[in-house]
Amino acid sequence: MAASALLLVPIAIAMTDFSQRINWGLQGAGLAVPIQLLNAVGALCVVYAYRYGRAIIVSPMTSAAAPMITVMLSLYIYSTDPLDIPVKLTGIAMAITAAFLMVIDGEGEKRE
């Protein structure tokens, strides 16, 4: 992953417009610091979840939670009513139900 990122550095430099000013304020690069700190905390939480949790639960939850949160945020931000289209509401309900069932499925089992 690091090697492929290094291979893409010349392409990124070629695509950069160096004539533009860099916005160092809170709307530009200054906002990247807290966002990346949250990203690092999230990555650490995922590592601990894989270490202490079951991969069969953690993996689908980490893959399914982000799209579900995105859907909920987009419904709120764009003031969209999912009741307008029943297929949307059904899909959202099924995704939330599946995530909930994955979590409660093995609660009664003992871990060794």
PDB file of C-alpha atoms in Angstrom:
ATOM      1  CA  MET A   1       0.000   0.000   0.000  1.00  0.00           C
ATOM      2  CA  ALA A   2       2.817   2.411   0.847  1.00  0.00           C
ATOM      3  CA  ALA A   3       4.715   1.482  -2.312  1.00  0.00           C
ATOM      4  CA  SER A   4       1.715   2.186  -4.532  1.00  0.00           C
ATOM      5  CA  ALA A   5       1.177   5.509  -2.734  1.00  0.00           C
ATOM      6  CA  LEU A   6       4.786   6.477  -3.427  1.00  0.00           C
ATOM      7  CA  LEU A   7       4.362   5.536  -7.079  1.00  0.00           C
ATOM      8  CA  LEU A   8       1.418   7.940  -7.318  1.00  0.00           C
ATOM      9  CA  VAL A   9       3.322  10.936  -5.867  1.00  0.00           C
ATOM     10  CA  PRO A  10       4.540  12.190  -9.294  1.00  0.00           C
ATOM     11  CA  ILE A  11       0.978  12.039 -10.626  1.00  0.00           C
ATOM     12  CA  ALA A  12      -0.298  14.002  -7.623  1.00  0.00           C
ATOM     13  CA  ILE A  13       2.425  16.626  -8.098  1.00  0.00           C
ATOM     14  CA  ALA A  14       1.592  16.894 -11.806  1.00  0.00           C
ATOM     15  CA  MET A  15      -2.086  17.443 -10.968  1.00  0.00           C
ATOM     16  CA  THR A  16      -1.348  20.149  -8.368  1.00  0.00           C
ATOM     17  CA  ASP A  17      -1.973  23.775  -9.301  1.00  0.00           C
ATOM     18  CA  PHE A  18       0.882  25.580  -7.549  1.00  0.00           C
ATOM     19  CA  SER A  19      -0.407  29.006  -8.628  1.00  0.00           C
ATOM     20  CA  GLN A  20      -3.281  28.781  -6.110  1.00  0.00           C
ATOM     21  CA  ARG A  21      -2.849  29.950  -2.523  1.00  0.00           C
ATOM     22  CA  ILE A  22      -3.100  27.356   0.235  1.00  0.00           C
ATOM     23  CA  ASN A  23      -5.899  28.006   2.682  1.00  0.00           C
ATOM     24  CA  TRP A  24      -4.268  27.469   6.088  1.00  0.00           C
ATOM     25  CA  GLY A  25      -7.399  28.529   7.964  1.00  0.00           C
ATOM     26  CA  LEU A  26     -10.044  26.369   9.576  1.00  0.00           C
ATOM     27  CA  GLN A  27     -11.812  25.853   6.264  1.00  0.00           C
ATOM     28  CA  GLY A  28      -8.671  24.470   4.611  1.00  0.00           C
ATOM     29  CA  ALA A  29      -5.614  22.655   5.883  1.00  0.00           C
ATOM     30  CA  GLY A  30      -6.389  23.572   9.497  1.00  0.00           C
ATOM     31  CA  LEU A  31      -9.482  21.393   9.334  1.00  0.00           C
ATOM     32  CA  ALA A  32      -7.430  18.396   8.205  1.00  0.00           C
ATOM     33  CA  VAL A  33      -5.695  18.034  11.593  1.00  0.00           C
ATOM     34  CA  PRO A  34      -8.789  17.333  13.729  1.00  0.00           C
ATOM     35  CA  ILE A  35     -10.300  15.197  10.978  1.00  0.00           C
ATOM     36  CA  GLN A  36      -7.192  13.023  10.780  1.00  0.00           C
ATOM     37  CA  LEU A  37      -7.035  12.788  14.586  1.00  0.00           C
ATOM     38  CA  LEU A  38     -10.574  11.406  14.533  1.00  0.00           C
ATOM     39  CA  ASN A  39      -9.523   9.054  11.743  1.00  0.00           C
ATOM     40  CA  ALA A  40      -6.600   7.788  13.847  1.00  0.00           C
ATOM     41  CA  VAL A  41      -8.859   7.223  16.870  1.00  0.00           C
ATOM     42  CA  GLY A  42     -11.300   5.322  14.654  1.00  0.00           C
ATOM     43  CA  ALA A  43      -8.522   3.142  13.240  1.00  0.00           C
ATOM     44  CA  LEU A  44      -7.313   2.396  16.767  1.00  0.00           C
ATOM     45  CA  CYS A  45     -10.844   1.422  17.790  1.00  0.00           C
ATOM     46  CA  VAL A  46     -11.091  -0.942  14.819  1.00  0.00           C
ATOM     47  CA  VAL A  47      -7.778  -2.568  15.786  1.00  0.00           C
ATOM     48  CA  TYR A  48      -9.016  -3.096  19.347  1.00  0.00           C
ATOM     49  CA  ALA A  49     -12.345  -4.396  18.062  1.00  0.00           C
ATOM     50  CA  TYR A  50     -10.574  -7.011  15.945  1.00  0.00           C
ATOM     51  CA  ARG A  51      -8.281  -7.882  18.841  1.00  0.00           C
ATOM     52  CA  TYR A  52     -10.946  -8.351  21.502  1.00  0.00           C
ATOM     53  CA  GLY A  53     -14.047  -9.043  19.412  1.00  0.00           C
ATOM     54  CA  ARG A  54     -15.033 -11.710  16.968  1.00  0.00           C
ATOM     55  CA  ALA A  55     -14.035 -10.997  13.388  1.00  0.00           C
ATOM     56  CA  ILE A  56     -17.315 -12.406  12.090  1.00  0.00           C
ATOM     57  CA  ILE A  57     -19.101  -9.573  13.929  1.00  0.00           C
ATOM     58  CA  VAL A  58     -16.536  -6.776  13.665  1.00  0.00           C
ATOM     59  CA  SER A  59     -15.868  -7.074   9.936  1.00  0.00           C
ATOM     60  CA  PRO A  60     -19.471  -6.678   8.730  1.00  0.00           C
ATOM     61  CA  MET A  61     -20.120  -3.932  11.263  1.00  0.00           C
ATOM     62  CA  THR A  62     -17.125  -1.893  10.130  1.00  0.00           C
ATOM     63  CA  SER A  63     -18.153  -2.403   6.515  1.00  0.00           C
ATOM     64  CA  ALA A  64     -21.877  -1.767   7.027  1.00  0.00           C
ATOM     65  CA  ALA A  65     -21.853   1.023   9.597  1.00  0.00           C
ATOM     66  CA  ALA A  66     -20.294   3.694   7.383  1.00  0.00           C
ATOM     67  CA  PRO A  67     -22.838   3.359   4.546  1.00  0.00           C
ATOM     68  CA  MET A  68     -25.726   3.324   7.032  1.00  0.00           C
ATOM     69  CA  ILE A  69     -24.448   6.486   8.715  1.00  0.00           C
ATOM     70  CA  THR A  70     -23.982   8.095   5.301  1.00  0.00           C
ATOM     71  CA  VAL A  71     -27.558   7.248   4.316  1.00  0.00           C
ATOM     72  CA  MET A  72     -28.959   8.671   7.542  1.00  0.00           C
ATOM     73  CA  LEU A  73     -26.890  11.860   7.226  1.00  0.00           C
ATOM     74  CA  SER A  74     -27.901  12.363   3.593  1.00  0.00           C
ATOM     75  CA  LEU A  75     -31.570  11.898   4.484  1.00  0.00           C
ATOM     76  CA  TYR A  76     -31.200  14.554   7.179  1.00  0.00           C
ATOM     77  CA  ILE A  77     -29.052  17.013   5.197  1.00  0.00           C
ATOM     78  CA  TYR A  78     -31.154  16.886   2.018  1.00  0.00           C
ATOM     79  CA  SER A  79     -34.464  16.692   3.939  1.00  0.00           C
ATOM     80  CA  THR A  80     -35.481  13.623   1.979  1.00  0.00           C
ATOM     81  CA  ASP A  81     -38.431  11.597   3.177  1.00  0.00           C
ATOM     82  CA  PRO A  82     -37.757   7.864   2.721  1.00  0.00           C
ATOM     83  CA  LEU A  83     -41.506   7.232   2.903  1.00  0.00           C
ATOM     84  CA  ASP A  84     -41.845   8.712  -0.590  1.00  0.00           C
ATOM     85  CA  ILE A  85     -40.210   5.654  -2.114  1.00  0.00           C
ATOM     86  CA  PRO A  86     -40.982   2.397  -0.257  1.00  0.00           C
ATOM     87  CA  VAL A  87     -37.926   0.655  -1.720  1.00  0.00           C
ATOM     88  CA  LYS A  88     -35.630   3.145   0.031  1.00  0.00           C
ATOM     89  CA  LEU A  89     -37.354   2.664   3.366  1.00  0.00           C
ATOM     90  CA  THR A  90     -37.278  -1.120   2.981  1.00  0.00           C
ATOM     91  CA  GLY A  91     -33.558  -1.119   2.167  1.00  0.00           C
ATOM     92  CA  ILE A  92     -32.707   1.133   5.104  1.00  0.00           C
ATOM     93  CA  ALA A  93     -34.809  -0.962   7.488  1.00  0.00           C
ATOM     94  CA  MET A  94     -33.239  -4.205   6.261  1.00  0.00           C
ATOM     95  CA  ALA A  95     -29.697  -2.839   6.657  1.00  0.00           C
ATOM     96  CA  ILE A  96     -30.355  -1.633  10.198  1.00  0.00           C
ATOM     97  CA  THR A  97     -32.084  -4.896  11.133  1.00  0.00           C
ATOM     98  CA  ALA A  98     -29.216  -6.971   9.731  1.00  0.00           C
ATOM     99  CA  ALA A  99     -26.634  -4.978  11.680  1.00  0.00           C
ATOM    100  CA  PHE A 100     -28.691  -5.288  14.861  1.00  0.00           C
ATOM    101  CA  LEU A 101     -29.136  -9.049  14.415  1.00  0.00           C
ATOM    102  CA  MET A 102     -25.401  -9.526  13.867  1.00  0.00           C
ATOM    103  CA  VAL A 103     -24.664  -7.850  17.170  1.00  0.00           C
ATOM    104  CA  ILE A 104     -27.218  -9.708  19.289  1.00  0.00           C
ATOM    105  CA  ASP A 105     -26.698 -13.087  17.578  1.00  0.00           C
ATOM    106  CA  GLY A 106     -23.900 -14.365  19.786  1.00  0.00           C
ATOM    107  CA  GLU A 107     -24.406 -12.479  23.037  1.00  0.00           C
ATOM    108  CA  GLY A 108     -25.318 -15.601  24.989  1.00  0.00           C
ATOM    109  CA  GLU A 109     -22.276 -17.589  23.847  1.00  0.00           C
ATOM    110  CA  LYS A 110     -19.190 -17.775  26.037  1.00  0.00           C
ATOM    111  CA  ARG A 111     -15.823 -16.819  24.603  1.00  0.00           C
ATOM    112  CA  GLU A 112     -12.748 -18.822  25.435  1.00  0.00           C
TER     113      GLU A 112
END
